[in-house]
Tab-separated table of C-alpha atoms in Angstrom:
chain	number	residue	atom	x	y	z
A	1	GLY	CA	-21.584	0.979	-31.221
A	2	TYR	CA	-19.065	0.770	-28.406
A	3	ILE	CA	-19.362	0.633	-24.624
A	4	HIS	CA	-16.299	1.749	-22.676
A	5	ARG	CA	-15.169	-0.751	-20.073
A	6	ASN	CA	-15.302	1.964	-17.378
A	7	HIS	CA	-19.077	1.998	-17.795
A	8	VAL	CA	-19.486	-1.723	-17.261
A	9	GLY	CA	-19.306	-2.921	-13.663
A	10	THR	CA	-17.724	-6.329	-13.054
A	11	LYS	CA	-17.287	-7.332	-9.419
A	12	ALA	CA	-15.821	-10.747	-8.682
A	13	GLU	CA	-15.438	-12.114	-5.147
A	14	PHE	CA	-13.881	-15.412	-4.109
A	15	HIS	CA	-14.108	-16.782	-0.580
A	16	LYS	CA	-12.058	-19.612	0.867
A	17	LYS	CA	-11.504	-21.060	4.318
A	18	THR	CA	-8.179	-22.242	5.720
A	19	SER	CA	-8.003	-24.751	8.566
A	20	TYR	CA	-5.142	-24.773	11.076
A	21	ASN	CA	-3.961	-27.805	13.007
A	22	TYR	CA	-4.868	-26.722	16.536
A	23	ASP	CA	-8.023	-25.701	18.335
A	24	TYR	CA	-9.225	-22.184	18.879
A	25	LYS	CA	-8.707	-22.196	22.659
A	26	ALA	CA	-5.012	-22.970	22.148
A	27	MET	CA	-4.625	-19.881	19.996
A	28	VAL	CA	-6.288	-17.640	22.574
A	29	ASP	CA	-4.097	-19.132	25.321
A	30	ILE	CA	-0.970	-18.221	23.347
A	31	GLN	CA	-2.234	-14.682	22.701
A	32	MET	CA	-2.978	-14.185	26.399
A	33	ASN	CA	0.573	-15.248	27.258
A	34	GLY	CA	1.800	-12.335	25.163
A	35	THR	CA	0.992	-8.663	25.607
A	36	PRO	CA	-2.402	-8.040	23.953
A	37	LYS	CA	-3.554	-4.450	24.413
A	38	ALA	CA	-6.963	-2.784	24.308
A	39	ASP	CA	-5.640	0.565	23.064
A	40	GLY	CA	-3.361	1.798	20.320
A	41	ALA	CA	-0.907	3.382	22.746
A	42	GLY	CA	-0.331	0.025	24.424
A	43	ASN	CA	-1.234	1.223	27.915
A	44	VAL	CA	-4.318	-0.912	28.611
A	45	ASP	CA	-4.145	-4.694	28.825
A	46	ALA	CA	-6.782	-6.551	26.826
A	47	THR	CA	-9.107	-8.981	28.542
A	48	ARG	CA	-9.488	-12.585	27.455
A	49	GLY	CA	-12.988	-11.736	26.276
A	50	GLN	CA	-11.621	-9.036	23.970
A	51	VAL	CA	-9.005	-11.386	22.515
A	52	GLU	CA	-11.638	-14.080	22.009
A	53	PHE	CA	-13.898	-11.636	20.181
A	54	TYR	CA	-11.299	-10.231	17.780
A	55	THR	CA	-9.588	-13.543	17.019
A	56	ASN	CA	-12.875	-15.298	16.188
A	57	PRO	CA	-13.631	-14.972	12.446
A	58	LEU	CA	-17.275	-15.894	13.053
A	59	ASN	CA	-17.782	-12.459	14.612
A	60	PHE	CA	-17.134	-10.685	11.294
A	61	MET	CA	-19.752	-11.294	8.653
A	62	LYS	CA	-19.382	-11.235	4.891
A	63	GLY	CA	-20.434	-7.861	3.463
A	64	THR	CA	-19.309	-5.813	6.475
A	65	PRO	CA	-16.264	-3.510	6.537
A	66	GLU	CA	-14.647	-5.713	9.202
A	67	TYR	CA	-14.745	-8.724	6.879
A	68	PHE	CA	-12.078	-7.023	4.775
A	69	GLN	CA	-9.483	-8.047	7.366
A	70	PHE	CA	-9.601	-11.370	5.477
A	71	LEU	CA	-8.897	-9.741	2.106
A	72	VAL	CA	-5.948	-11.456	0.409
A	73	LEU	CA	-3.370	-8.759	-0.220
A	74	SER	CA	-1.043	-10.868	-2.362
A	75	LYS	CA	-3.205	-10.519	-5.458
A	76	ALA	CA	-3.733	-7.440	-7.609
A	77	ALA	CA	-7.333	-6.172	-7.598
A	78	GLY	CA	-7.302	-5.380	-11.308
A	79	LEU	CA	-8.276	-1.729	-10.899
A	80	ASP	CA	-8.560	0.724	-13.770
A	81	ALA	CA	-6.169	3.674	-13.465
A	82	TYR	CA	-8.762	6.129	-14.792
A	83	GLU	CA	-11.314	5.060	-12.198
A	84	VAL	CA	-8.706	5.222	-9.431
A	85	ASN	CA	-7.831	8.790	-10.383
A	86	GLU	CA	-11.445	9.918	-10.701
A	87	LYS	CA	-12.900	8.248	-7.613
A	88	LEU	CA	-10.072	7.672	-5.166
A	89	LEU	CA	-7.265	10.171	-5.735
A	90	ASN	CA	-9.065	13.278	-6.945
A	91	GLY	CA	-8.204	16.086	-4.526
A	92	LYS	CA	-5.686	13.928	-2.622
A	93	GLY	CA	-2.703	16.262	-2.771
A	94	VAL	CA	0.312	14.958	-4.655
A	95	LEU	CA	-1.381	11.557	-5.040
A	96	GLN	CA	-3.874	13.051	-7.478
A	97	GLY	CA	-3.344	11.502	-10.890
A	98	MET	CA	-1.053	8.748	-9.580
A	99	GLY	CA	-3.524	5.935	-10.299
A	100	GLN	CA	-1.354	4.287	-12.932
A	101	ALA	CA	1.570	4.040	-10.514
A	102	PHE	CA	-0.565	2.117	-8.013
A	103	VAL	CA	-1.900	-0.144	-10.769
A	104	ASP	CA	1.660	-0.764	-12.000
A	105	ALA	CA	2.819	-1.572	-8.453
A	106	GLY	CA	-0.029	-4.022	-7.976
A	107	LYS	CA	0.820	-5.839	-11.186
A	108	ARG	CA	4.571	-5.868	-10.629
A	109	TYR	CA	4.472	-7.249	-7.099
A	110	ASN	CA	1.139	-9.089	-7.094
A	111	ILE	CA	-0.087	-6.921	-4.257
A	112	ASN	CA	-3.559	-5.514	-3.757
A	113	GLU	CA	-3.514	-1.935	-5.030
A	114	VAL	CA	-6.552	-0.941	-2.948
A	115	TYR	CA	-4.516	-1.759	0.134
A	116	LEU	CA	-1.587	0.244	-1.261
A	117	ILE	CA	-3.838	3.251	-1.906
A	118	ALA	CA	-5.413	3.081	1.565
A	119	HIS	CA	-1.962	2.744	3.120
A	120	ALA	CA	-0.548	5.684	1.152
A	121	LEU	CA	-3.538	7.923	1.904
A	122	HIS	CA	-3.131	7.163	5.605
A	123	GLU	CA	0.636	7.628	5.741
A	124	THR	CA	0.662	10.846	3.701
A	125	GLY	CA	-2.374	12.536	5.247
A	126	ASN	CA	-4.251	12.305	1.944
A	127	GLY	CA	-1.198	13.268	-0.065
A	128	ASN	CA	-0.250	16.327	1.956
A	129	SER	CA	2.607	15.233	4.223
A	130	THR	CA	6.083	16.715	3.972
A	131	LEU	CA	7.579	13.436	2.744
A	132	ALA	CA	4.817	13.074	0.148
A	133	LYS	CA	5.303	16.569	-1.256
A	134	GLY	CA	9.031	16.053	-1.635
A	135	VAL	CA	12.047	16.840	0.511
A	136	PRO	CA	15.275	18.409	-0.811
A	137	VAL	CA	18.458	16.534	0.122
A	138	ASP	CA	22.171	16.908	-0.525
A	139	LYS	CA	24.486	14.397	-2.231
A	140	ASN	CA	24.517	12.258	0.933
A	141	GLY	CA	20.767	12.246	1.461
A	142	LYS	CA	20.751	14.825	4.252
A	143	VAL	CA	17.844	17.286	4.267
A	144	THR	CA	18.909	20.753	3.124
A	145	ARG	CA	17.765	23.821	5.052
A	146	ASN	CA	17.954	27.593	4.644
A	147	SER	CA	19.529	30.066	7.069
A	148	LYS	CA	16.364	29.976	9.201
A	149	GLY	CA	16.584	26.221	9.621
A	150	GLU	CA	13.598	25.619	7.345
A	151	ILE	CA	13.549	22.741	4.863
A	152	ALA	CA	14.419	24.335	1.534
A	153	GLU	CA	16.316	23.908	-1.695
A	154	THR	CA	19.788	25.408	-1.380
A	155	SER	CA	23.054	25.330	-3.268
A	156	LYS	CA	23.714	21.952	-1.617
A	157	THR	CA	20.486	20.363	-2.843
A	158	GLU	CA	21.108	17.475	-5.231
A	159	HIS	CA	17.726	15.704	-5.300
A	160	ILE	CA	14.094	15.921	-4.240
A	161	VAL	CA	13.019	12.670	-2.592
A	162	TYR	CA	9.525	11.262	-1.966
A	163	ASN	CA	8.329	8.718	0.572
A	164	MET	CA	4.717	7.569	0.161
A	165	PHE	CA	4.547	4.889	2.848
A	166	GLY	CA	6.518	6.374	5.726
A	167	TYR	CA	9.413	3.937	5.529
A	168	GLY	CA	12.262	4.880	7.844
A	169	ALA	CA	10.264	7.798	9.264
A	170	TYR	CA	10.863	7.076	12.937
A	171	ASP	CA	9.147	9.073	15.643
A	172	SER	CA	12.505	10.525	16.675
A	173	CYS	CA	13.313	11.837	13.170
A	174	PRO	CA	10.338	11.479	10.832
A	175	VAL	CA	11.484	13.798	8.045
A	176	GLU	CA	15.273	13.385	8.240
A	177	CYS	CA	15.162	9.588	8.491
A	178	GLY	CA	12.276	9.191	6.063
A	179	ALA	CA	14.086	11.343	3.502
A	180	LYS	CA	17.361	9.437	3.962
A	181	HIS	CA	15.529	6.139	3.376
A	182	ALA	CA	13.961	7.534	0.210
A	183	PHE	CA	17.378	8.772	-0.944
A	184	ASP	CA	18.966	5.372	-0.343
A	185	GLN	CA	16.162	3.749	-2.366
A	186	GLY	CA	16.445	6.254	-5.216
A	187	TRP	CA	12.888	7.565	-4.884
A	188	PHE	CA	13.389	10.793	-6.818
A	189	ASP	CA	9.880	11.081	-8.299
A	190	LEU	CA	6.335	10.179	-7.240
A	191	PRO	CA	5.717	7.076	-9.403
A	192	THR	CA	9.076	5.580	-8.411
A	193	SER	CA	8.359	6.140	-4.736
A	194	ILE	CA	4.937	4.469	-5.037
A	195	VAL	CA	6.184	1.422	-6.927
A	196	GLY	CA	9.340	1.224	-4.821
A	197	GLY	CA	7.411	1.473	-1.585
A	198	ALA	CA	5.162	-1.350	-2.715
A	199	GLY	CA	8.284	-3.434	-3.233
A	200	ASN	CA	9.143	-2.944	0.430
A	201	ILE	CA	5.637	-3.839	1.578
A	202	VAL	CA	5.542	-7.068	-0.415
A	203	ASN	CA	8.492	-8.396	1.587
A	204	TYR	CA	6.177	-8.632	4.597
A	205	ILE	CA	3.284	-10.144	2.682
A	206	ASN	CA	5.550	-12.774	1.128
A	207	ARG	CA	6.145	-14.184	4.589
A	208	GLY	CA	2.654	-15.612	4.314
A	209	GLN	CA	0.925	-12.967	6.406
A	210	ASP	CA	-1.074	-11.862	3.394
A	211	THR	CA	-4.239	-10.607	5.120
A	212	LEU	CA	-4.678	-8.019	7.848
A	213	TYR	CA	-5.964	-10.780	10.127
A	214	LYS	CA	-2.800	-12.810	9.547
A	215	MET	CA	-0.624	-9.753	10.114
A	216	LYS	CA	-2.280	-9.208	13.467
A	217	TRP	CA	-2.838	-12.766	14.769
A	218	ASN	CA	-0.567	-14.927	12.588
A	219	PRO	CA	-2.617	-18.153	12.733
A	220	VAL	CA	0.269	-20.161	11.217
A	221	SER	CA	2.410	-19.356	14.245
A	222	PRO	CA	0.343	-17.518	16.887
A	223	GLY	CA	2.284	-15.078	19.017
A	224	TYR	CA	5.196	-14.276	16.693
A	225	PRO	CA	5.732	-12.469	14.460
A	226	GLN	CA	2.720	-10.216	14.806
A	227	TYR	CA	2.518	-6.640	13.585
A	228	ALA	CA	0.731	-4.995	16.497
A	229	THR	CA	-0.399	-5.563	20.059
A	230	HIS	CA	-3.718	-3.696	19.753
A	231	VAL	CA	-6.506	-6.300	19.551
A	232	GLN	CA	-8.517	-4.110	17.158
A	233	TRP	CA	-5.616	-3.380	14.788
A	234	ALA	CA	-6.820	-5.525	11.874
A	235	VAL	CA	-10.400	-4.278	12.157
A	236	ILE	CA	-9.404	-0.623	12.337
A	237	GLN	CA	-7.545	-0.927	9.037
A	238	THR	CA	-10.613	-2.103	7.131
A	239	ALA	CA	-12.762	1.041	7.038
A	240	ASN	CA	-10.845	2.809	4.255
A	241	ILE	CA	-10.415	-0.381	2.232
A	242	TYR	CA	-14.145	-1.114	2.413
A	243	LYS	CA	-14.947	2.480	1.470
A	244	ILE	CA	-12.705	2.255	-1.583
A	245	TYR	CA	-14.206	-0.998	-2.808
A	246	SER	CA	-17.723	0.361	-2.302
A	247	SER	CA	-16.937	3.230	-4.670
A	248	LEU	CA	-15.596	1.065	-7.507
A	249	ASN	CA	-17.481	-0.312	-10.501
A	250	SER	CA	-15.013	-3.093	-11.258
A	251	TYR	CA	-12.739	-5.240	-9.126
A	252	SER	CA	-11.710	-8.785	-8.319
A	253	VAL	CA	-11.066	-9.859	-4.716
A	254	GLU	CA	-10.259	-12.982	-2.751
A	255	PHE	CA	-10.896	-13.540	0.947
A	256	ASP	CA	-9.169	-16.145	3.133
A	257	VAL	CA	-11.027	-16.832	6.383
A	258	PRO	CA	-9.463	-18.993	9.135
């Protein structure tokens, strides 16, 4: 008889601790000399107590969603494409059925595909954003529009471009700029845009900031570069990642706790 691997759950977790050559108070002092904020809009200054809470790894216990801020993102999770499609992407707009593309991206760039999936779901509104569904552009990458000014395929349309991670989609021109970036990258189909977008993300992770905690607080060099001013940024990102892992039968993960 045979047992399919999808019916056998194998969950492997590895936990390590990294020490840094300065004391904790010094890190908090540096953070307080910057511009830590207590809100996402950046309007409310964070207190020292808030910075001390969110920078202290001892406040986030193993097994909680918040602990996933220490998840190492520079390693593929070893997900099964079938399980990804069935459990994570079913009903998620254009992302439905794209499990293999995320698995391929994880393997190619040694990047955690759960993180990629969570990122893509967030950026595309569960696969339903304009950039996710595809935007028609002309030979220069400019969005084509009909006589009413609506985005549409016209006689000038040369390609349909896709942008799964919001690259280049600035607040001032989210669709136009996001589509131009996708055009410049050659993202003319969904799998290419997923794998290509992962290639952009890995450039950040390769700097050494390979956990959400490191992206936010950068313990190697506190203060700069850091990805956000909001003191809760790393914690906020963990809910979807934890939810995804909780739904899986098989995975392999590594955590790096300062």
